[in-house]
Coordinates of C-alpha atoms in Angstrom, one line a residue:
M17 CA 262.5 204.9 348.9
S18 CA 260.7 208.4 348.0
A19 CA 261.3 210.6 344.9
R20 CA 264.1 213.2 345.9
V21 CA 262.7 217.4 345.9
R22 CA 263.1 218.7 343.0
L23 CA 261.7 222.7 342.5
G24 CA 262.5 223.6 338.8
R25 CA 262.6 226.8 338.3
A26 CA 261.7 228.5 341.4
P27 CA 263.5 228.6 344.1
A28 CA 261.8 227.1 347.0
I29 CA 261.5 230.8 349.2
L30 CA 259.7 231.7 346.2
V31 CA 257.3 228.5 345.9
A32 CA 256.6 228.9 349.5
L33 CA 255.2 232.6 349.6
I34 CA 253.6 232.1 346.0
V35 CA 251.9 228.5 347.6
V36 CA 250.6 230.5 351.2
F37 CA 250.4 233.9 350.9
S38 CA 248.7 234.3 346.7
M39 CA 245.3 235.0 345.8
A40 CA 242.8 233.4 343.2
I41 CA 242.0 235.6 341.1
P42 CA 237.9 236.1 342.0
H43 CA 235.3 235.5 338.8
R44 CA 232.4 234.7 339.3
A45 CA 230.3 232.0 340.7
A46 CA 229.7 228.8 338.8
T47 CA 227.3 229.0 336.1
A48 CA 224.5 226.9 335.2
A49 CA 224.5 223.9 334.3
D50 CA 223.5 224.6 330.3
F51 CA 227.8 225.3 330.1
Y52 CA 228.5 221.4 331.1
T53 CA 224.4 221.2 328.8
P54 CA 226.4 219.2 325.6
P55 CA 225.4 220.5 321.6
S56 CA 223.3 218.3 319.5
P57 CA 224.2 217.0 317.9
L58 CA 228.0 217.3 319.1
P59 CA 230.2 220.0 316.8
S60 CA 232.8 218.3 314.2
G61 CA 236.6 218.3 315.4
N62 CA 239.1 215.8 317.0
S63 CA 239.2 214.5 320.6
G64 CA 240.2 217.4 322.4
D65 CA 238.8 220.6 320.8
V66 CA 237.2 222.7 322.5
I67 CA 233.8 222.5 322.6
R68 CA 232.8 225.5 324.4
S69 CA 235.1 227.9 328.2
E70 CA 234.1 229.8 329.8
R71 CA 236.8 232.0 333.1
M72 CA 235.7 230.6 336.2
N73 CA 237.6 230.6 340.0
Y74 CA 240.4 229.1 341.4
K75 CA 239.9 228.5 344.6
A76 CA 241.8 226.3 347.4
T77 CA 242.5 226.3 351.0
I78 CA 246.1 226.6 349.8
P79 CA 245.8 229.4 347.0
A80 CA 247.7 229.5 343.9
L81 CA 247.8 233.0 341.7
A82 CA 246.5 231.4 338.7
R83 CA 243.6 231.0 336.0
A84 CA 240.9 229.8 335.3
W85 CA 238.6 228.3 332.6
R86 CA 236.1 225.9 332.5
V87 CA 235.9 223.6 329.7
L88 CA 234.1 221.5 327.6
Y89 CA 235.7 219.3 325.0
L90 CA 235.4 216.7 322.8
S91 CA 236.5 212.8 324.1
T92 CA 235.8 209.6 323.4
S93 CA 234.0 207.1 325.2
A94 CA 234.8 202.9 326.2
T95 CA 233.2 202.2 323.2
G96 CA 235.0 204.2 320.4
Q97 CA 231.8 207.0 320.7
R98 CA 232.7 210.3 320.2
I99 CA 231.4 212.7 323.8
A100 CA 231.9 216.0 325.3
V101 CA 233.6 216.1 328.8
S102 CA 233.8 218.7 331.5
G103 CA 236.6 220.1 333.1
A104 CA 239.6 222.4 334.1
V105 CA 242.3 224.5 332.8
I106 CA 244.5 226.3 335.5
V107 CA 247.5 228.7 334.6
P108 CA 249.9 230.3 336.7
V109 CA 249.6 234.0 336.3
L110 CA 254.0 234.6 336.8
P111 CA 255.4 234.0 333.5
Y112 CA 257.6 231.0 333.4
G113 CA 261.2 231.2 331.4
G114 CA 260.5 228.7 328.1
P115 CA 257.5 226.4 327.3
R116 CA 255.6 225.9 330.1
P117 CA 254.8 221.9 331.0
I118 CA 251.6 221.3 331.4
I119 CA 250.3 218.5 333.9
G120 CA 247.3 216.2 333.0
Y121 CA 245.6 215.5 336.8
A122 CA 243.3 212.7 337.1
P123 CA 241.4 213.0 340.2
G124 CA 240.6 211.0 342.7
S125 CA 236.9 209.5 344.0
H126 CA 234.2 213.3 343.4
G127 CA 230.7 210.7 343.2
L128 CA 228.0 210.4 341.1
G129 CA 226.4 213.8 341.3
D130 CA 227.4 216.3 338.6
Q131 CA 227.6 218.9 341.6
C132 CA 230.2 217.2 342.6
A133 CA 232.5 217.5 339.0
P134 CA 236.0 218.4 340.5
S135 CA 235.1 221.8 337.6
R136 CA 232.3 222.9 339.7
E137 CA 233.9 222.2 343.6
I138 CA 236.9 224.0 342.6
D139 CA 235.3 227.5 340.9
A140 CA 232.6 227.1 344.6
G141 CA 236.3 226.4 346.4
T142 CA 235.0 222.9 348.1
D143 CA 237.3 220.7 346.4
T144 CA 239.3 218.6 348.4
E145 CA 242.3 217.6 345.8
A146 CA 242.1 221.8 344.7
S147 CA 245.7 221.6 346.6
L148 CA 246.9 219.7 345.7
I149 CA 246.9 220.9 342.0
S150 CA 248.3 224.0 344.5
V151 CA 251.6 222.5 344.7
L152 CA 251.9 222.3 340.9
L153 CA 251.3 225.2 339.7
A154 CA 253.4 227.1 342.7
R155 CA 256.2 224.9 339.9
G156 CA 255.1 227.1 337.6
W157 CA 253.1 224.1 335.7
A158 CA 249.5 224.6 333.9
V159 CA 247.0 221.5 335.0
A160 CA 244.4 220.7 332.8
V161 CA 241.4 218.3 334.9
T162 CA 240.0 215.8 333.8
D163 CA 235.5 215.7 334.7
Y164 CA 235.5 212.1 333.3
E165 CA 233.0 211.5 331.3
A166 CA 229.2 212.0 332.4
L167 CA 230.3 213.8 335.9
G168 CA 229.1 216.8 335.4
T169 CA 227.9 216.5 332.0
P170 CA 224.8 214.8 331.9
G171 CA 224.0 211.4 332.5
D172 CA 225.7 208.2 334.7
H173 CA 229.9 208.8 335.4
T174 CA 231.2 206.0 333.9
Y175 CA 233.6 205.6 337.5
M176 CA 235.9 204.0 337.2
V177 CA 236.3 202.5 333.0
G178 CA 239.7 202.6 332.4
P179 CA 239.5 203.2 329.1
S180 CA 236.9 205.8 329.0
A181 CA 239.2 207.7 331.8
G182 CA 242.1 207.3 329.7
H183 CA 240.7 209.0 327.0
A184 CA 239.0 212.3 329.5
V185 CA 243.2 212.6 330.7
L186 CA 244.4 212.7 327.0
D187 CA 241.8 214.8 326.2
V188 CA 242.2 217.4 328.2
M189 CA 245.5 218.3 327.6
R190 CA 245.0 218.4 324.2
A191 CA 242.3 220.9 324.9
A192 CA 244.0 222.3 327.5
T193 CA 246.7 223.4 323.7
R194 CA 243.5 224.3 321.8
L195 CA 242.3 226.9 324.4
P196 CA 241.9 230.5 323.6
G197 CA 243.7 232.5 325.7
A198 CA 245.8 230.3 328.1
G199 CA 248.5 230.2 326.3
L200 CA 250.0 227.0 326.4
S201 CA 252.0 225.3 323.7
A202 CA 251.5 221.3 321.9
S203 CA 254.6 220.8 322.0
A204 CA 255.2 222.2 326.1
P205 CA 256.7 219.5 328.0
M206 CA 253.7 216.8 329.6
A207 CA 253.3 214.5 332.7
V208 CA 250.5 213.0 333.8
S209 CA 249.8 212.5 337.7
G210 CA 247.0 211.2 339.8
Y211 CA 245.8 209.3 343.0
S212 CA 243.0 207.3 343.7
Q213 CA 241.0 206.9 341.1
G214 CA 243.0 208.7 339.4
G215 CA 245.7 206.4 340.1
G216 CA 244.1 204.6 337.9
A217 CA 242.8 206.5 335.0
V218 CA 246.7 207.7 334.6
G219 CA 247.3 204.2 334.0
W220 CA 245.6 204.2 331.2
A221 CA 246.2 207.6 329.6
A222 CA 250.0 205.7 329.9
Q223 CA 249.0 202.8 328.0
L224 CA 246.4 204.2 325.6
R225 CA 248.7 207.1 324.9
G226 CA 250.9 205.4 322.4
D227 CA 247.6 204.2 319.5
Y228 CA 245.2 207.1 321.3
A229 CA 247.9 210.5 321.7
P230 CA 251.0 210.0 319.9
E231 CA 252.0 213.6 320.0
L232 CA 251.5 214.7 323.2
P233 CA 255.1 214.8 324.8
I234 CA 254.6 213.0 328.1
K235 CA 258.1 212.9 329.5
G236 CA 256.4 210.7 333.5
I237 CA 253.4 209.6 335.1
A238 CA 252.9 209.5 338.5
A239 CA 250.1 207.3 339.6
G240 CA 248.8 206.5 343.4
G241 CA 247.2 204.6 345.2
T242 CA 246.5 202.3 341.8
P243 CA 243.3 200.5 341.5
A244 CA 244.9 198.1 339.0
D245 CA 242.5 195.6 339.7
L246 CA 238.4 195.7 339.9
N247 CA 238.5 192.4 341.4
A248 CA 240.2 192.9 343.4
V249 CA 239.2 195.8 345.1
A250 CA 235.7 194.8 345.1
A251 CA 236.0 191.6 346.8
N252 CA 237.9 194.3 349.6
L253 CA 235.6 196.7 349.2
D254 CA 232.5 194.1 349.7
G255 CA 230.4 194.3 353.3
G256 CA 232.9 197.3 354.7
P257 CA 232.7 200.8 355.4
E258 CA 233.6 201.9 351.8
F259 CA 231.4 199.5 349.9
G260 CA 230.1 202.9 347.9
Y261 CA 232.5 202.7 346.1
V262 CA 231.0 199.4 345.0
A263 CA 228.2 199.8 344.2
M264 CA 230.0 204.0 341.8
A265 CA 231.7 200.3 340.1
G266 CA 228.4 199.1 339.2
I267 CA 227.0 202.1 338.1
G268 CA 229.3 203.1 336.0
F269 CA 230.2 199.7 334.1
D270 CA 226.7 199.6 333.7
A271 CA 226.6 203.3 332.1
A272 CA 229.4 202.5 329.7
Y273 CA 228.3 198.9 328.7
P274 CA 224.7 199.1 328.4
E275 CA 223.9 195.7 327.5
L276 CA 225.5 193.9 331.1
P277 CA 222.8 192.7 332.7
F278 CA 222.7 195.1 335.6
Q279 CA 219.0 197.9 336.6
E280 CA 217.3 193.7 336.2
L281 CA 218.7 192.0 338.6
L282 CA 218.0 194.4 341.6
T283 CA 216.3 193.7 344.0
P284 CA 213.7 197.2 345.0
E285 CA 215.8 198.1 347.7
G286 CA 218.9 197.9 345.3
R287 CA 216.8 199.7 342.5
A288 CA 215.6 202.3 344.9
L289 CA 219.1 202.8 346.7
F290 CA 221.2 203.3 344.3
A291 CA 218.0 205.2 342.4
D292 CA 219.3 207.3 344.8
I293 CA 223.4 207.7 344.6
R294 CA 222.8 208.9 341.2
D295 CA 222.9 212.8 342.9
D296 CA 225.1 212.2 345.5
C297 CA 229.0 213.2 346.2
L298 CA 231.3 210.6 347.6
S299 CA 230.5 211.3 351.2
E300 CA 227.0 210.4 351.0
I301 CA 227.4 207.5 349.1
Q302 CA 229.8 206.2 352.1
S303 CA 227.0 206.9 354.4
K304 CA 223.9 205.7 352.9
L305 CA 225.9 202.3 352.3
A306 CA 228.1 201.8 354.7
D307 CA 228.9 197.9 355.8
R308 CA 226.1 196.5 353.1
R309 CA 227.1 193.8 350.0
M310 CA 226.7 193.9 346.7
N311 CA 224.1 190.4 347.5
E312 CA 222.2 192.3 349.5
F313 CA 221.3 194.4 346.3
T314 CA 220.7 191.8 343.5
T315 CA 219.4 188.7 342.9
V316 CA 221.8 186.2 342.0
P317 CA 224.5 186.3 344.3
D318 CA 227.4 187.4 342.5
V319 CA 226.9 189.8 340.3
L320 CA 230.7 190.6 339.6
R321 CA 231.1 187.2 338.4
L322 CA 228.7 186.7 336.2
P323 CA 231.0 185.9 332.3
A324 CA 229.5 189.2 330.9
W325 CA 230.4 191.7 333.6
Q326 CA 234.0 189.7 334.4
A327 CA 235.0 190.5 330.3
R328 CA 234.5 193.8 331.0
L329 CA 235.9 193.8 333.9
A330 CA 239.3 192.3 332.3
E331 CA 239.0 195.2 330.1
S332 CA 239.4 197.6 332.7
R333 CA 242.8 195.7 334.5
L334 CA 245.8 197.4 334.0
G335 CA 248.9 195.8 333.7
G336 CA 248.2 194.1 329.5
A337 CA 250.1 196.7 327.8
T338 CA 253.0 198.4 327.8
P339 CA 253.2 203.0 328.9
H340 CA 256.2 204.3 326.3
V341 CA 257.0 206.3 329.4
P342 CA 258.7 206.7 332.6
M343 CA 256.3 205.8 335.4
L344 CA 255.7 206.2 339.3
L345 CA 253.7 203.7 341.1
Y346 CA 253.1 204.6 344.9
H347 CA 251.1 203.2 347.5
G348 CA 250.6 202.9 350.8
L349 CA 250.9 199.9 353.9
L350 CA 248.2 200.4 356.0
D351 CA 246.0 201.1 352.5
V352 CA 242.9 198.8 353.6
T353 CA 241.2 201.4 350.8
I354 CA 242.5 200.0 347.8
P355 CA 245.2 196.7 348.4
I356 CA 249.0 197.8 347.9
A357 CA 249.2 193.6 346.6
Q358 CA 247.2 194.3 343.2
A359 CA 249.6 197.6 342.9
G360 CA 252.2 195.7 343.5
T361 CA 251.0 193.0 340.6
L362 CA 250.9 196.0 338.7
R363 CA 254.2 196.9 339.2
R364 CA 255.7 193.7 338.3
A365 CA 253.4 193.4 335.6
Y366 CA 254.7 197.3 333.7
C367 CA 258.6 195.8 335.0
S368 CA 258.7 192.4 333.0
R369 CA 257.4 194.4 329.9
G370 CA 260.6 196.6 329.8
V371 CA 258.6 200.1 331.7
S372 CA 261.1 202.6 333.5
V373 CA 259.4 202.1 336.8
Q374 CA 259.8 203.4 340.4
W375 CA 257.7 202.4 342.6
N376 CA 257.5 204.0 346.6
V377 CA 255.9 203.0 349.5
Y378 CA 254.4 204.4 352.1
P379 CA 254.2 203.7 356.5
A380 CA 250.2 205.2 355.6
D381 CA 246.4 204.6 354.2
H382 CA 245.2 205.3 351.6
V383 CA 244.5 209.1 352.4
G384 CA 248.0 209.1 354.4
T385 CA 249.6 208.6 351.3
A386 CA 247.4 210.8 349.1
V387 CA 249.3 213.2 351.4
L388 CA 253.4 212.2 351.8
G389 CA 253.3 210.9 348.3
A390 CA 252.4 214.3 346.9
I391 CA 255.5 216.9 347.1
P392 CA 258.3 213.5 345.9
A393 CA 255.6 212.9 342.8
G394 CA 256.1 216.3 342.3
G395 CA 259.8 216.5 342.2
W396 CA 259.8 212.5 340.8
L397 CA 257.3 214.6 337.7
S398 CA 259.9 218.0 337.7
D399 CA 262.7 215.4 336.7
R400 CA 261.3 214.1 333.9
L401 CA 260.1 217.7 332.8
A402 CA 263.4 218.3 332.8
G403 CA 265.0 215.8 330.4
R404 CA 266.9 213.6 333.0
G405 CA 267.1 210.2 333.2
A406 CA 264.3 208.6 335.1
P407 CA 265.3 205.8 337.5
T408 CA 263.7 202.3 338.5
N409 CA 264.0 199.4 341.1
C410 CA 262.5 197.0 338.9

């Protein structure tokens, strides 16, 4: 059952006019890579503190009248190290009646190359998710978008490593409230939204928030197309047209956990191909690796089944902790990328822990569900931000 759509404080006709006819405020083109290069050593401060910021463009197929900043902020790696993460903070120009809500937005898969980072693609007008962000901006909400660890900044992106992604999401929300000129309050109502890779990231934000960022007044979390069990997802994708996701995760976990055996287990072809995709965006990676299998590139039959890998993959499996915030989980019945069965297992795990879960299912594939679920998810978030009781169909 789909969530009811509410338009918050803005009448429906005003929202439509803002989304369809408004123009983004222009700023200079994307800066040189040195913005994204963190100072060494990192400055003192707390997670979520802004290291540096500057104005950027907000460009989307569905535009929105908004101010935007790129930010470099302090965060925490999966192993507890202090790191710098980049992202974007986007604030509607029109005034909001009361403290402006803040949405932490976790993007879906963009690739591994720094040029693929959401903040860079939004500035350039090439980000495919920017129009989904415009739907949130049209409600008057500010949106804080993370690039995740080492996507945009130097190093290998820790793709699909749950704790790292969860920290990055929570800290970009903190950074939004500490950004000079943005006019955002740390006490404003907040929510978190993400799909696909982003669905996993916001699931981790939900599970980590109680210990890591208890001060954030998060009222609801919407997670769609969620890769909750990476073993199940990898088994589904291995040998198929989207095997590139598995390869990216191999690189991501190797970057996050250097003790994992990986590089030394790659064949010469594996080393060459995996090195080649490290600076590619998603479409290039999928094209180069379509229909391949991980065991074609390794000297062992199943590297992901090695005990050290299984231990780290288990650490990134969602459902082992209790989010103390209402959750919307949604998935496509025809999703052949992220199996709905493992998302259903996550739903049951959260329900058994007493979490208020709304479960929505759509007759669509992975990409179609991202589109179909966006407006209902916005309505569900609007209700949570307004303090209305959260429905559940556990």
